[in-house]
Structure formats: structure tokens, C-alpha cells
Short mmCIF file of C-alpha atoms in Angstrom, two decimals:
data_model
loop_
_atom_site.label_atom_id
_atom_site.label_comp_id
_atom_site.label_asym_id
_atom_site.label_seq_id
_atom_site.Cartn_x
_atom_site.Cartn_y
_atom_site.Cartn_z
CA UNK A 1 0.00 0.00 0.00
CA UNK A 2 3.03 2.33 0.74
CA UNK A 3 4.57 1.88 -1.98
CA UNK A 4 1.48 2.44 -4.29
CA UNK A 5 1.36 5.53 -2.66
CA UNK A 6 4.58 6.82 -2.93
CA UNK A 7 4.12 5.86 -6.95
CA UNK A 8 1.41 8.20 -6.80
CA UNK A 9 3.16 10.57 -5.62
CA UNK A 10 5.87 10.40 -8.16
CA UNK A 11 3.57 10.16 -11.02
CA UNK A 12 1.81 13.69 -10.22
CA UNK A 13 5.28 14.84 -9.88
CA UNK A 14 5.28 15.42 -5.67
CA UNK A 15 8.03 15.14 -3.23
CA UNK A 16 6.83 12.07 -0.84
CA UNK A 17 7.33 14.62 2.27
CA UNK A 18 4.21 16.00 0.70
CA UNK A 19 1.14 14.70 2.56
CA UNK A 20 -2.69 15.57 3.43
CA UNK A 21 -3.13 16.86 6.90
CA UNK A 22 -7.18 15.73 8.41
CA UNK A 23 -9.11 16.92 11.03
CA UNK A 24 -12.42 16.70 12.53
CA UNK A 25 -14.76 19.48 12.35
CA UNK A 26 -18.95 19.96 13.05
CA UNK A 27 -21.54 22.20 11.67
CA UNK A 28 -23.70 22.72 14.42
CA UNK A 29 -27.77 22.39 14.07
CA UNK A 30 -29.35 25.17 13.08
CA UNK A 31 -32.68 26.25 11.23
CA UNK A 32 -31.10 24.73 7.73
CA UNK A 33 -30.98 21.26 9.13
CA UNK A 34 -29.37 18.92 11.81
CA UNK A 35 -25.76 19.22 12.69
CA UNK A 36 -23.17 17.29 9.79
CA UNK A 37 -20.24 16.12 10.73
CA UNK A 38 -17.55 16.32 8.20
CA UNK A 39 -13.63 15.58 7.81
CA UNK A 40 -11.25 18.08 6.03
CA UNK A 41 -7.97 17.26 4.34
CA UNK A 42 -5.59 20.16 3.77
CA UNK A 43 -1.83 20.41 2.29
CA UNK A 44 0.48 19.72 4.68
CA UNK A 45 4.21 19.85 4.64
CA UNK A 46 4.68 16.73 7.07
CA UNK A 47 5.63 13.26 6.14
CA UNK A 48 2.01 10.80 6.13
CA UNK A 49 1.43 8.97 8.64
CA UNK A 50 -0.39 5.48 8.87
CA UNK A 51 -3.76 5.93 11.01
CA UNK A 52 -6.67 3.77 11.85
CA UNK A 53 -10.14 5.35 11.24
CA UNK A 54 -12.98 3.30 11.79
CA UNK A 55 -10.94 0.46 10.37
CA UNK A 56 -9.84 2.07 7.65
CA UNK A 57 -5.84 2.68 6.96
CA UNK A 58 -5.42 6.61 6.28
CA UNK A 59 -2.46 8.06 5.06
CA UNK A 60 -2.36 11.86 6.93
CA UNK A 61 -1.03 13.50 9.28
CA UNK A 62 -3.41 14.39 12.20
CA UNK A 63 -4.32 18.51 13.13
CA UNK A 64 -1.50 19.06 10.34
CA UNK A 65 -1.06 23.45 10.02
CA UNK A 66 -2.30 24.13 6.55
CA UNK A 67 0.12 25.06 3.88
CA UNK A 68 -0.71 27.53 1.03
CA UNK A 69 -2.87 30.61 0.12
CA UNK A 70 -5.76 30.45 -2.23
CA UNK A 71 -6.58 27.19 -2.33
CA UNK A 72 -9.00 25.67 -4.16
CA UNK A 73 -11.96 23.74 -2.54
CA UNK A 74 -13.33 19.95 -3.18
CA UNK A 75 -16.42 18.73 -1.16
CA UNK A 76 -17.03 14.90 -1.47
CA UNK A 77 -20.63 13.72 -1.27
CA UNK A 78 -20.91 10.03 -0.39
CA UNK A 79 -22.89 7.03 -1.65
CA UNK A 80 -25.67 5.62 0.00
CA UNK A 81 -25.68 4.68 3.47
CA UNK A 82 -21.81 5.61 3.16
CA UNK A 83 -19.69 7.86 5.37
CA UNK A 84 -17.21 10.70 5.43
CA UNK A 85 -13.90 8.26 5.14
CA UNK A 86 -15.21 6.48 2.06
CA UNK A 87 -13.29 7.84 -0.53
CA UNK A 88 -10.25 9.02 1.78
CA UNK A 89 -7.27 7.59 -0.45
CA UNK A 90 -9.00 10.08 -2.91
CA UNK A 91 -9.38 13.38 -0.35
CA UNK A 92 -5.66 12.73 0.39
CA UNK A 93 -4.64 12.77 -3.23
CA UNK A 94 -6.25 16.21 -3.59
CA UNK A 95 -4.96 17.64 -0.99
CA UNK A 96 -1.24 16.57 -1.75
CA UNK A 97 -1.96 18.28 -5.07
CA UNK A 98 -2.98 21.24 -3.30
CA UNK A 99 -6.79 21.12 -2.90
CA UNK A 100 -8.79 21.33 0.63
CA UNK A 101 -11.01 18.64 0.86
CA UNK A 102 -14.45 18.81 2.60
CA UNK A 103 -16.31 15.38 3.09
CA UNK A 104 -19.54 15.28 5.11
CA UNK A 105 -21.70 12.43 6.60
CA UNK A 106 -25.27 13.51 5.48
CA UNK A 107 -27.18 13.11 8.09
CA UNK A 108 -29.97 10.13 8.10
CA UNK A 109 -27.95 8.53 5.25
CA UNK A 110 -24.70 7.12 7.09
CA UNK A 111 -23.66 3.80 8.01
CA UNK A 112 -24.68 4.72 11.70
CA UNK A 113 -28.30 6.30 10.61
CA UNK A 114 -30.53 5.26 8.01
CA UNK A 115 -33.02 6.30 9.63
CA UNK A 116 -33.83 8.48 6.30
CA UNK A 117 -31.95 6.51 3.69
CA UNK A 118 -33.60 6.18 -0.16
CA UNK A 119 -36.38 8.87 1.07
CA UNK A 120 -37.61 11.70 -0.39
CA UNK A 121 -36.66 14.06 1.80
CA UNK A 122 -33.10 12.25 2.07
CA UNK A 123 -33.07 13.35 -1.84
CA UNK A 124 -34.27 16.79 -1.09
CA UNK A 125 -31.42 17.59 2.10
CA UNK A 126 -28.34 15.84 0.45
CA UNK A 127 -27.94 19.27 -2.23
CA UNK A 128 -29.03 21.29 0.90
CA UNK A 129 -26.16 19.64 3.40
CA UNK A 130 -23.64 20.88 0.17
CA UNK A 131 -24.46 23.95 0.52
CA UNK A 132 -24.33 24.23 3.96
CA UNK A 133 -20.72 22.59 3.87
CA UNK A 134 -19.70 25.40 1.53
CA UNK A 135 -21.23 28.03 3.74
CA UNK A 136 -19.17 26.29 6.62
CA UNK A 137 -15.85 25.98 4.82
CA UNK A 138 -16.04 29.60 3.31
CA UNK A 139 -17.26 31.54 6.66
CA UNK A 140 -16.71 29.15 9.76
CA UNK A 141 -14.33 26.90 9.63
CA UNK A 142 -11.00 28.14 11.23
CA UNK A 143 -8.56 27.99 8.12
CA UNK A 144 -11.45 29.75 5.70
CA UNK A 145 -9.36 32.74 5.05
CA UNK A 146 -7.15 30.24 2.84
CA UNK A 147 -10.16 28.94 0.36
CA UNK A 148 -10.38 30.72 -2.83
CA UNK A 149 -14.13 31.42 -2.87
CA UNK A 150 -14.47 31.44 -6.84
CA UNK A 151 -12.36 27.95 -7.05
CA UNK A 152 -14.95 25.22 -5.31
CA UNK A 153 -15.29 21.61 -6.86
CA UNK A 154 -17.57 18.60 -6.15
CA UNK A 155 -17.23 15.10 -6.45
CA UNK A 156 -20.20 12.73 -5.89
CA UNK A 157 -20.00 8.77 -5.83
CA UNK A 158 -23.36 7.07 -6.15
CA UNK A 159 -25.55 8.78 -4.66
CA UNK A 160 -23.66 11.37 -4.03
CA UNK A 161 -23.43 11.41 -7.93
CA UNK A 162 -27.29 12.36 -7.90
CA UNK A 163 -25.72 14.82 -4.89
CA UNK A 164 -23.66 16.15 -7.21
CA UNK A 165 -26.01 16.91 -10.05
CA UNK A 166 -28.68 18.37 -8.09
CA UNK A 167 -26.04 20.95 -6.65
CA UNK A 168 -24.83 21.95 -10.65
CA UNK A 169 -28.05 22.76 -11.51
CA UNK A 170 -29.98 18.88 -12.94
CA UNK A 171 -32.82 19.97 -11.22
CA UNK A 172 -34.58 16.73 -10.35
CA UNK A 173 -38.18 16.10 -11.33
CA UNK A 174 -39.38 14.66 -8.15
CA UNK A 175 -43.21 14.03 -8.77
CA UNK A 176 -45.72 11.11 -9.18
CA UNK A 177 -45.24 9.43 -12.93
CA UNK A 178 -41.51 9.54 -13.45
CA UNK A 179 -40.32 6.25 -15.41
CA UNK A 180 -39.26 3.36 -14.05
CA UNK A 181 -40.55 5.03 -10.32
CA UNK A 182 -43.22 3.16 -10.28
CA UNK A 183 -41.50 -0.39 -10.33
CA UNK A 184 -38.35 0.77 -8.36
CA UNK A 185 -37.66 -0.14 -4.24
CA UNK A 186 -36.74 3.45 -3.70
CA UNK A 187 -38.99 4.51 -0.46
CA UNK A 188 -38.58 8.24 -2.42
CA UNK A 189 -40.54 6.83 -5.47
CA UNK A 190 -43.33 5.02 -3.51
CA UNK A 191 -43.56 8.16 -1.75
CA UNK A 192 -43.71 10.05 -4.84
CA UNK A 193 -46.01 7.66 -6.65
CA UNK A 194 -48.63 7.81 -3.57
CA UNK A 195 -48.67 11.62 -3.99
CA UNK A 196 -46.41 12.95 -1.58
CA UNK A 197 -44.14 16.20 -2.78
CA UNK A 198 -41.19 17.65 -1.63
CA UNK A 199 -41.48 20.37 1.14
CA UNK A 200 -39.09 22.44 -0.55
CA UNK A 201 -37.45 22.96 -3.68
CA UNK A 202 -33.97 20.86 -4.42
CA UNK A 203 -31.10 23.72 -3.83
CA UNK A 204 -28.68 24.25 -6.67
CA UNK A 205 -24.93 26.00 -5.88
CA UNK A 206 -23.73 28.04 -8.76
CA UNK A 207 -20.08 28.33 -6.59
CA UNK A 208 -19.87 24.90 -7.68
CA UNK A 209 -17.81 24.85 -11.13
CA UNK A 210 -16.45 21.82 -11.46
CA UNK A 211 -17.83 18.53 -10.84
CA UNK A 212 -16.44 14.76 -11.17
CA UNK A 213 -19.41 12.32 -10.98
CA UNK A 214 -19.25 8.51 -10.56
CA UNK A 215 -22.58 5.91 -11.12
CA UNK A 216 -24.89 8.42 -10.22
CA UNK A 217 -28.39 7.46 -9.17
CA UNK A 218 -30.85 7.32 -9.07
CA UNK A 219 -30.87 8.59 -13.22
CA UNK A 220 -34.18 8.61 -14.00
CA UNK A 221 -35.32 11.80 -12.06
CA UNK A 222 -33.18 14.33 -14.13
CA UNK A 223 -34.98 15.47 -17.48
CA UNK A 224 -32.77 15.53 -20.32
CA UNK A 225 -33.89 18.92 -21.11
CA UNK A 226 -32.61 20.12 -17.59
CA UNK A 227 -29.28 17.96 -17.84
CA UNK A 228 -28.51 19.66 -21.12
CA UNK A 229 -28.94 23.20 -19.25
CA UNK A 230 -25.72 22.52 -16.64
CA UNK A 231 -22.98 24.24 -18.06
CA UNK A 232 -20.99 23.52 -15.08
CA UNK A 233 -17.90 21.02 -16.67
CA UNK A 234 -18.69 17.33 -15.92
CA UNK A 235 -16.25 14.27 -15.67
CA UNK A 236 -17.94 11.61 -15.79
CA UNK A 237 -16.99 8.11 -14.31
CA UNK A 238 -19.08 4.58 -15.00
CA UNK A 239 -18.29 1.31 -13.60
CA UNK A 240 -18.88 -1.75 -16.08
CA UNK A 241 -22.77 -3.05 -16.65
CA UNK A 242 -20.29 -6.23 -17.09
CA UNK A 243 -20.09 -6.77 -13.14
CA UNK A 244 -24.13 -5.73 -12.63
CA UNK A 245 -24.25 -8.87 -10.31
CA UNK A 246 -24.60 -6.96 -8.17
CA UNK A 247 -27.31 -5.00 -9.24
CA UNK A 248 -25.10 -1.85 -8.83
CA UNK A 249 -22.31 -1.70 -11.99
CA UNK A 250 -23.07 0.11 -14.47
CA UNK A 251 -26.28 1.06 -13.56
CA UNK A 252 -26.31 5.09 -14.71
CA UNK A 253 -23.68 6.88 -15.68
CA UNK A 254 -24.20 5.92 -19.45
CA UNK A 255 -28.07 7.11 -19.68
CA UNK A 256 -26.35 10.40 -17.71
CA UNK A 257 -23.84 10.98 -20.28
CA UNK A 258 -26.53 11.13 -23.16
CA UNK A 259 -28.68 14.05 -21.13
CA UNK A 260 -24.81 15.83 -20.28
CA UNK A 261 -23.98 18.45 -22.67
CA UNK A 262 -20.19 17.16 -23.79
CA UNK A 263 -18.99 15.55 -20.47
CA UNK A 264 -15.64 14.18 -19.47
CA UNK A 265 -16.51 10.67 -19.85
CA UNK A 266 -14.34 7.71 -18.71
CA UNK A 267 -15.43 4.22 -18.96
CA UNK A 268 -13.69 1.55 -16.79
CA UNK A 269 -13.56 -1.70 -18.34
CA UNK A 270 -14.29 -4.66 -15.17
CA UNK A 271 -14.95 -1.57 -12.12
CA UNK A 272 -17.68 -2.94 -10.02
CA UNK A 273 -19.57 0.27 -8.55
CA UNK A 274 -17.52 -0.03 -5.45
CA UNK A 275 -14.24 0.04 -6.80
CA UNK A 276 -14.76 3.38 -6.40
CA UNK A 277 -14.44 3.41 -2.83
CA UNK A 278 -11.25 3.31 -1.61
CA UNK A 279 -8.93 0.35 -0.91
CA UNK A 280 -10.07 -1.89 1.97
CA UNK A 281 -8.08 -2.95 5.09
CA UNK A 282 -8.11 -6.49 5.63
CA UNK A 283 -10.34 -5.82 8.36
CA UNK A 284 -12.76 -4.21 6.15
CA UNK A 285 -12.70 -6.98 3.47
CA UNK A 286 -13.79 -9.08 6.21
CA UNK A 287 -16.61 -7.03 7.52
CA UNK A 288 -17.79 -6.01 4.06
CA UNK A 289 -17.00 -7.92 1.17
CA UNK A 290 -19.58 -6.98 -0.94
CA UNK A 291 -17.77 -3.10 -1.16
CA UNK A 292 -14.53 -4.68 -1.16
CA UNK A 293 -14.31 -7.62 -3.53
CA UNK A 294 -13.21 -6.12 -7.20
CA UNK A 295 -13.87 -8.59 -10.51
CA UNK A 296 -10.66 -10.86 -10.94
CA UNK A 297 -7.99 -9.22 -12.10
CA UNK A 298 -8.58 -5.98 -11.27
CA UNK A 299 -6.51 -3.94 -9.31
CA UNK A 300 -8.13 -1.21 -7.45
CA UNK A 301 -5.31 0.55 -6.00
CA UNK A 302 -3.99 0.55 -9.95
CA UNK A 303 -7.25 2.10 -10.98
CA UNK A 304 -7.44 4.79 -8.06
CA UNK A 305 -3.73 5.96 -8.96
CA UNK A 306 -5.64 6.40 -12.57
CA UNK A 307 -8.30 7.82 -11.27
CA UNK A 308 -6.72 10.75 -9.11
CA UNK A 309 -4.51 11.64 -11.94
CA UNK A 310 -7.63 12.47 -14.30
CA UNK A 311 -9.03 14.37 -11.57
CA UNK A 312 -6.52 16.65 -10.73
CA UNK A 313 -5.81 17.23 -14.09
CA UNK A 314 -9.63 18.26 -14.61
CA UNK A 315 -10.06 20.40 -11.32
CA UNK A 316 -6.75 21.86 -12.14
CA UNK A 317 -8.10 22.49 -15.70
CA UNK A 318 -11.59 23.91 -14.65
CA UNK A 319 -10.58 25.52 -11.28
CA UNK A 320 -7.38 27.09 -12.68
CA UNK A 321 -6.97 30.71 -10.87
CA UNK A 322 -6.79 32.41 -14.51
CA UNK A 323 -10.81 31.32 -14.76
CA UNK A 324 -11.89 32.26 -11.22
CA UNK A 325 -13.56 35.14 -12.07
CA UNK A 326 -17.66 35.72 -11.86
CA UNK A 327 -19.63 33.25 -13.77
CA UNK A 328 -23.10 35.24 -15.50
CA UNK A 329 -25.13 32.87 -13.83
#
């Protein structure tokens, strides 16, 4: 695992003393919603260190004092029933190419509480928790002075890929009718289909300008018409309809990239949806094998050092300070 690291390191062209500092914070509860709790990675000039999370092997250094000025921003919405540290291999590949990384737990939709997981108003609050997470990182959080306002990114996995959508502007159609609602075992669509309506509006973030989305869903509430409207850029990541055992692979990101208006669009030959996730501790193989078994053959920490290459190169692309100016939204 080290060394796949420090060949990640090399390939973006980073001294290995580089590293991603993380830290704990909270948004508390206020009249926008329950309190979120959220990690944040940061550049750091300290050497990683090997943590346990949860589990989970991190590569960080705790509390680390962040480095740089300016800096863009990159919130990470989860998958369903996921959690902050799901994609952390990724968060500390942005920040060692010089990104702050927000990730959240949305609340009722965590591996602790699904208490609200697959329901409407689950679909209605994930968009709303992003923009509370920007408000945080841009006016509360202790280090906020260091964010370039005009440089924020998003990436979404799963259902944070619907996450991620809603917040660029997709504007879901959530109401009674939509196809292929009526036969799925979303609670959302059975709520939908027995004519219950969102109590407010799904919020968009135009501060968002840059967004890499994997297997989003669910696909079938975004209206091609509205999809063709984001001008926000798009990469666009699909796992293989190859390895849809599992009911997961495959599933959207095609029908997505029809209703996109010239997206980004990579295609990963053998990816089971959770390849996406990051690569799981022995530990976690054991406790969930379902996220952590890849097809034979493939090799996920191979495929992440791919991945995190293409990103950076698009946020850097799309987030570049000589584009930061205001957007005529």
C-alpha cells in the first residue's frame, strides 16, 4: 500500500514529504438542518502517517497546520448509506496536489443512521447539506481565510453522484409518474407515486464549477432537457454493466452521459460500482466484502492511482486561478 502511494506521488510529480493533513470538524444544528459532521484534508508539509479510522488505513497526518494561500476547494458527497472516510485515499490525493477537501456524513444517510436513507426528503437535504458545507468551509471553519471562494469543486460517488447533479443545476423532477418510479424499491418513489411532494425545492450551488461524478443514481429523475442546461464542466466516471451482479455496476452513468452536454466521460472496463471506494483494510474486506471484492484481475489501488490523476488534471483544468472570475449565472 506504501509503496502504491509513494508511486502516486511520483507520477503527479510530488516530493513524498508532501502529505494531506485531516481533522475533525462539526456544523452545528441550526434552522437549515441537523448538525453534519464532516472531515477536512488540507496540504500539509509533514511526512504521512499510517492511522486507523474506523478500520480504515489513512495516510495523513493528524491537526497538520495548513500550507498555502488560495486554495481551491473539493467537497465529497458520499454514496448511499456511506460515510465521510469512504473515498479518503481520494481526499488525500487532492490535498497533496494542493486542494482542501471537505467530506460530510449527510445526516440520516450514514452507516450509523438510516433512519432516512432512499427517502424523499433524504433526496431533497443531500444538495441542501452541500451547501451548507460550503457556507461552513467559506465563513466558519477556522482555516477559511485560505479557500479561494471562486475555485470550489464537487465530487459525488453514487448517490452522491445524484448529490452532485442536483447541486450543478440537474434539477430533479421529483413528482408522481416519473419512469421506471413506479417499479423501483426506492422509499422516495413510492412516496412520490402515492402523492407525496417535496417540502421544498432541491437547492442548486452556482459556486460549484467543477464537478467529477461517478454511477450516479438514481438517473431517471433528471430530465434531459434540464441535464442539457448545466454548463458547469462534468467528468464523468461509469463502472462496467459487465459486473451488474450486483445490481449496482453500471447502472447510470451511461443514460447520464446522453442528457450531459459534452462531459468528461471515462469508462472503466471490469470496475464494479464499489471500486470506487477506496482500498479496503483487511479488516474491512472481512466485515464487508460486498464493497470490497473487485472482478478478478482488477486492481483497485492501480485504478485509483488512474483515477486521481484524471481528476486533478480536470479540477486543475476547470478551477485554474486564470478562470476564477464571476460566472453570469
Amino acid at each position: 500500500m506504501r509503496r502504491a502511494l509513494f508511486a502516486f506521488y511520483f507520477l503527479l510529480g510530488l516530493s513524498v514529504a508532501d502529505a494531506a493533513g485531516v481533522r475533525n470538524f462539526d456544523i452545528p444544528a441550526d434552522a437549515a438542518g441537523p448538525g453534519i459532521r464532516l472531515l477536512v484534508w488540507t496540504p500539509c508539509a509533514e511526512a504521512p502517517q499510517e492511522m486507523d479510522a474506523r478500520g480504515a488505513i489513512f495516510f495523513a497526518v493528524p491537526g497538520c497546520a495548513v500550507t498555502g494561500e488560495k486554495l481551491p476547494l473539493i467537497v465529497i458527497s458520499h454514496g448511499r448509506r456511506g460515510w465521510f472516510g469512504g473515498h479518503h485515499d481520494t481526499a488525500a490525493a487532492l490535498a497533496d496536489a494542493g486542494f482542501v477537501v471537505a467530506a460530510l456524513n449527510h445526516p440520516g444517510d450514514t452507516w450509523r443512521d438510516t433512519s432516512r436513507t432512499d427517502s424523499l426528503s433524504v433526496l431533497v437535504e443531500r444538495p441542501a447539506d452541500i451547501k451548507r458545507l460550503i457556507d461552513y468551509m467559506l465563513d466558519g471553519w477556522p482555516d477559511a481565510a485560505r479557500i479561494d471562494a471562486r475555485r470550489i469543486g464537487l465530487y459525488g460517488f453514487s448517490f452522491g453522484g445524484y448529490t452532485g447533479l442536483a447541486v450543478i443545476g440537474g434539477n430533479p423532477a421529483l413528482r408522481k409518474g416519473l419512469p421506471n418510479c413506479a417499479t423501483s424499491s426506492l422509499l422516495a418513489c413510492k412516496q412520490l407515486e402515492s402523492g407525496e411532494a417535496p417540502d421544498l425545492p432541491v437547492t442548486s450551488d452556482p459556486r460549484v464549477r467543477a464537478a467529477v461524478i461517478v454511477d450516479p443514481y438514481p438517473a431517471f429523475v433528471f430530465p434531459e432537457k434540464k441535464l442539457k442546461e448545466v454548463a458547469v464542466p462534468v467528468q464523468l466516471w461509469s463502472s462496467d454493466p459487465s459486473q451488474n451482479a450486483d445490481g449496482l455496476s453500471g447502472c447510470c452513468a451511461a443514460a447520464i452521459k446522453q442528457r450531459l452536454s459534452a462531459p468528461d466521460y471515462h469508462f472503466v472496463t471490469n470496475a464494479k460500482h464499489f471500486s470506487f471506494l477506496s482500498t479496503c483494510t483487511q479488516k474491512e474486506a472481512q466485515d464487508n466484502p460486498a464493497a470490497c471484492t473487485d472482478a478478478p484481475g482488477f486492481d483497485r489501488v492501480d485504478f485509483h492511482r488512474r483515477l486521481h490523476a484524471e481528476m486533478i488534471v480536470f479540477f486543475r483544468k476547470h478551477l485554474a486561478e486564470s478562470q476564477s472570475g464571476p460566472r453570469n449565472d
